[in-house]
mmCIF file of C-alpha atoms in Angstrom:
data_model
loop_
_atom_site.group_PDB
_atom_site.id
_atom_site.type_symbol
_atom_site.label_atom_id
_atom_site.label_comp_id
_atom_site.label_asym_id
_atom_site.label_seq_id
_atom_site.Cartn_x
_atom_site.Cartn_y
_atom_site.Cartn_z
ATOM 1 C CA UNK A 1 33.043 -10.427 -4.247
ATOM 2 C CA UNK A 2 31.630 -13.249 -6.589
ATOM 3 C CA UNK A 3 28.665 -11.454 -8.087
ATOM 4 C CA UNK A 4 26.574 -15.041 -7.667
ATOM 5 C CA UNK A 5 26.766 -14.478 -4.184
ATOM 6 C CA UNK A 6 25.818 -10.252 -3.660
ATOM 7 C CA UNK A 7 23.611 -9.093 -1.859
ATOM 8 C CA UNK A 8 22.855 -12.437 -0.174
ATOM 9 C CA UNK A 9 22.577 -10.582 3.416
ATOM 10 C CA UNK A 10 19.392 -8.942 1.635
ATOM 11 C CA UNK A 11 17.795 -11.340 -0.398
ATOM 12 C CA UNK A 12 18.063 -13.593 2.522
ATOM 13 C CA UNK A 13 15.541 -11.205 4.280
ATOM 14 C CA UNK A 14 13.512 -11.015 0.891
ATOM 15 C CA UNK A 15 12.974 -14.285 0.954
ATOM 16 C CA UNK A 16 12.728 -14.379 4.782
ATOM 17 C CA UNK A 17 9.266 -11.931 4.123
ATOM 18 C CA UNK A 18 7.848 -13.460 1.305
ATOM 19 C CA UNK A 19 7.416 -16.568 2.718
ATOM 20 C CA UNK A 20 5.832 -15.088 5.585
ATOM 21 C CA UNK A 21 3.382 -12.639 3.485
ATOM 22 C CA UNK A 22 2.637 -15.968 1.467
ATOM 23 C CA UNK A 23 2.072 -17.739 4.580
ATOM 24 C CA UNK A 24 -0.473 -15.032 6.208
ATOM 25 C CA UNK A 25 -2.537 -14.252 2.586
ATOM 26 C CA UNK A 26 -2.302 -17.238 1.163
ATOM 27 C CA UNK A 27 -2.835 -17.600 -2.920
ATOM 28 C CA UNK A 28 -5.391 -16.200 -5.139
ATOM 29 C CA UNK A 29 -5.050 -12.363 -5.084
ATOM 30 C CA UNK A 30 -4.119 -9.808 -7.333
ATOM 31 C CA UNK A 31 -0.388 -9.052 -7.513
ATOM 32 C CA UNK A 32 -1.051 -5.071 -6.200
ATOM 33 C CA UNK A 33 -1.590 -6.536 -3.016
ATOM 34 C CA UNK A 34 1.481 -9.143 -2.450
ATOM 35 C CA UNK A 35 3.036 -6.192 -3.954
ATOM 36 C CA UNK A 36 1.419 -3.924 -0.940
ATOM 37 C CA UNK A 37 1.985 -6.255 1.266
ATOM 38 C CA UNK A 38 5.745 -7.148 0.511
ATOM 39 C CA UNK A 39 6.321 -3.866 1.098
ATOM 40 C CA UNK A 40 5.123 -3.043 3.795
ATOM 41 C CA UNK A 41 6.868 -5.902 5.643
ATOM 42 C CA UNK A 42 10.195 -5.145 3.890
ATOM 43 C CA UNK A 43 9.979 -1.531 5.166
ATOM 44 C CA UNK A 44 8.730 -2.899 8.655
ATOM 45 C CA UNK A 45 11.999 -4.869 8.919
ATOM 46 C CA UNK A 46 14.190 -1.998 7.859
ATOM 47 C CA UNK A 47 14.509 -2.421 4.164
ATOM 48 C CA UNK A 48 14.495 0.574 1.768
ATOM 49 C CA UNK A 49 11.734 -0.633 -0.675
ATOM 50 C CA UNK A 50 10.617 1.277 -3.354
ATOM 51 C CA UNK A 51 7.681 0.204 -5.149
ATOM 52 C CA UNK A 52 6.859 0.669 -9.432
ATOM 53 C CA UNK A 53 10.216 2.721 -9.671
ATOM 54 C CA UNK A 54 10.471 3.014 -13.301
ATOM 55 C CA UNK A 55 13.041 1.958 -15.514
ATOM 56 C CA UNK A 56 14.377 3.704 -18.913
ATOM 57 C CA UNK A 57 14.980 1.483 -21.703
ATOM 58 C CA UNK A 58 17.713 2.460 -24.476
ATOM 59 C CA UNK A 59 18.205 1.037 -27.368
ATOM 60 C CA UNK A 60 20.818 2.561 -29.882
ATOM 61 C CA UNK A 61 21.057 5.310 -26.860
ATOM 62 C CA UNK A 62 17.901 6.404 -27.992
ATOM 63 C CA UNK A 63 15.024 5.982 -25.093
ATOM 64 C CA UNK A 64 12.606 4.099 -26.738
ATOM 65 C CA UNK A 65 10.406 2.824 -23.314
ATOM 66 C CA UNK A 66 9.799 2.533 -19.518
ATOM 67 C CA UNK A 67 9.171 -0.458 -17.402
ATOM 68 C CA UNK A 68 8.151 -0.500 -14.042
ATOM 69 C CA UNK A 69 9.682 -2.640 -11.583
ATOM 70 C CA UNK A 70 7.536 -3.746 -8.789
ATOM 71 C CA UNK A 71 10.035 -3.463 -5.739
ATOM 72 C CA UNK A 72 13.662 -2.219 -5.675
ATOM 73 C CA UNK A 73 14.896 -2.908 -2.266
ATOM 74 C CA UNK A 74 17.974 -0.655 -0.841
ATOM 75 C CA UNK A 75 18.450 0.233 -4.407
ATOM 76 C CA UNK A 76 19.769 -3.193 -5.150
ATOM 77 C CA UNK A 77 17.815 -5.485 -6.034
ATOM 78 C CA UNK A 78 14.701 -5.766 -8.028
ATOM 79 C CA UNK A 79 12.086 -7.701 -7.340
ATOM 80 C CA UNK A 80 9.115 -8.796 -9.538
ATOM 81 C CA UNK A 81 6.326 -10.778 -8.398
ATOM 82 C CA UNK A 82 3.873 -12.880 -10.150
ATOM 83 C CA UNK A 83 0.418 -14.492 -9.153
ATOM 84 C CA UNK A 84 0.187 -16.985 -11.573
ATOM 85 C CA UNK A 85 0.268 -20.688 -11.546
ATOM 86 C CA UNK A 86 3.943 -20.977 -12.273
ATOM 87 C CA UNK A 87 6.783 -19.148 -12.891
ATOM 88 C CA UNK A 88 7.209 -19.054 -16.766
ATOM 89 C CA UNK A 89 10.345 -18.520 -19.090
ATOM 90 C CA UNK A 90 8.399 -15.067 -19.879
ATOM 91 C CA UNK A 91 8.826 -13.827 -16.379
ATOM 92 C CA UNK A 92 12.581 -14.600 -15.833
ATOM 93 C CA UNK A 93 13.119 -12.837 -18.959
ATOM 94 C CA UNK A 94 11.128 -9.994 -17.899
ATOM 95 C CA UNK A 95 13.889 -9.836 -14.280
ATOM 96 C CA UNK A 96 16.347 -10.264 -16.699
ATOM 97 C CA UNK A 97 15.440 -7.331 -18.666
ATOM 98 C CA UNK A 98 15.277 -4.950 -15.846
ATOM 99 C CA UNK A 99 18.535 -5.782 -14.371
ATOM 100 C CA UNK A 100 19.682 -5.426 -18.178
ATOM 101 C CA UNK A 101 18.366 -2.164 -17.830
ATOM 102 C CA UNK A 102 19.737 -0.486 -14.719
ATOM 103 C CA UNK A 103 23.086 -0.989 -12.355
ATOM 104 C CA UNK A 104 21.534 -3.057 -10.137
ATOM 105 C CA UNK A 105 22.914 -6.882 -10.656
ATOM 106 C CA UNK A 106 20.473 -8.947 -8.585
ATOM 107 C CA UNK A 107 16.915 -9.370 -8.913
ATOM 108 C CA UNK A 108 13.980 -12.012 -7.328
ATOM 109 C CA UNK A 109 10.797 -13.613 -8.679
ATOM 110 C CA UNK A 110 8.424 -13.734 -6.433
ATOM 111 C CA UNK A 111 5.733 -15.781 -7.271
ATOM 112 C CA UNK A 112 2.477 -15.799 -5.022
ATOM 113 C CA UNK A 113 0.601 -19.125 -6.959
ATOM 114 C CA UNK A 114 -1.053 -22.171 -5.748
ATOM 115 C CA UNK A 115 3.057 -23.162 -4.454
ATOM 116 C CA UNK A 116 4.712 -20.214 -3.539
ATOM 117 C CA UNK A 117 7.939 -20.155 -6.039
ATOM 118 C CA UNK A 118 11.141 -18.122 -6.346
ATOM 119 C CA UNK A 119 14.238 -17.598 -8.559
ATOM 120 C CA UNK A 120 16.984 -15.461 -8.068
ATOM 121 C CA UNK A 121 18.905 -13.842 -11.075
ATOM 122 C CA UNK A 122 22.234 -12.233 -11.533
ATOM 123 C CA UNK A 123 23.474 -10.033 -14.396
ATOM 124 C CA UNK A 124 26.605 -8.360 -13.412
ATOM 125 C CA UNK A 125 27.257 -4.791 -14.564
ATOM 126 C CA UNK A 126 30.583 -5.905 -16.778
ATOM 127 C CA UNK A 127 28.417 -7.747 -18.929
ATOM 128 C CA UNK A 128 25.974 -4.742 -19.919
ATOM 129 C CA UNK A 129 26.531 -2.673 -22.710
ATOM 130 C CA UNK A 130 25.606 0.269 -20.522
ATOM 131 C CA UNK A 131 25.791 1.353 -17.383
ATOM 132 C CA UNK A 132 21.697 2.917 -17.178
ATOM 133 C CA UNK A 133 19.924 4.147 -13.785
ATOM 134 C CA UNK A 134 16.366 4.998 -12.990
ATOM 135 C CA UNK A 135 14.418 7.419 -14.936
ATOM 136 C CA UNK A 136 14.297 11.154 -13.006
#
């Protein structure tokens, strides 16, 4: 499978929530809760969401740091949401980082601002220098 399209079937439903948490709370809060909220609905619709699951971070294979991805849903893709005006440069690098990080190749910016915005990225795992999974 092209890797552009995986995990379309998901993100579809993502997407498919967002909008409809967005369209119930509205703009303004805090990210915790579009992050409670997104999951909630996720797991309501039958989606394995995780939220915070951390993330080791290697360099040299030497662990020098955690992050903490908001959402990982069915264990394949990670989601990061934002409440902030816009989505910036800094927070597509930040998605790009954690799927860097781990196996997973598809990730979602969420962001819960004024217009509700999102961008969908794709690292594929051939392109990593190594294959890295959540911290135990």
């Amino acid at each position: 499978m092209n890797t552009k399209y995986k995990h379309t079937d998901i993100t579809h439903l993502v997407l498919k929530s967002f909008y409809k948490v967005y369209n119930t709370l509205g703009y303004g809060f805090l990210e915790k809760v579009y992050e409670n909220a997104m999951q909630f609905e996720l797991n309501r619709i039958g989606l394995d969401c995780i939220a915070q699951q951390p993330i080791a971070v290697y360099y040299e294979h030497q662990k020098v740091g955690s992050y903490y991805a908001d959402l990982v849903v069915n264990n394949c893709v990670i989601i990061e949401l934002k409440a902030a005006e816009s989505i910036a440069l800094e927070h597509e690098a930040q998605l790009t980082n954690y799927l860097k990080a781990t196996d997973i190749e598809v990730g979602l910016l969420l962001n819960f601002g004024r217009e509700p915005q999102h961008k969908r990225k794709v690292f594929a795992n051939e392109r990593k220098n190594h294959h890295r999974s959540y911290e135990s």
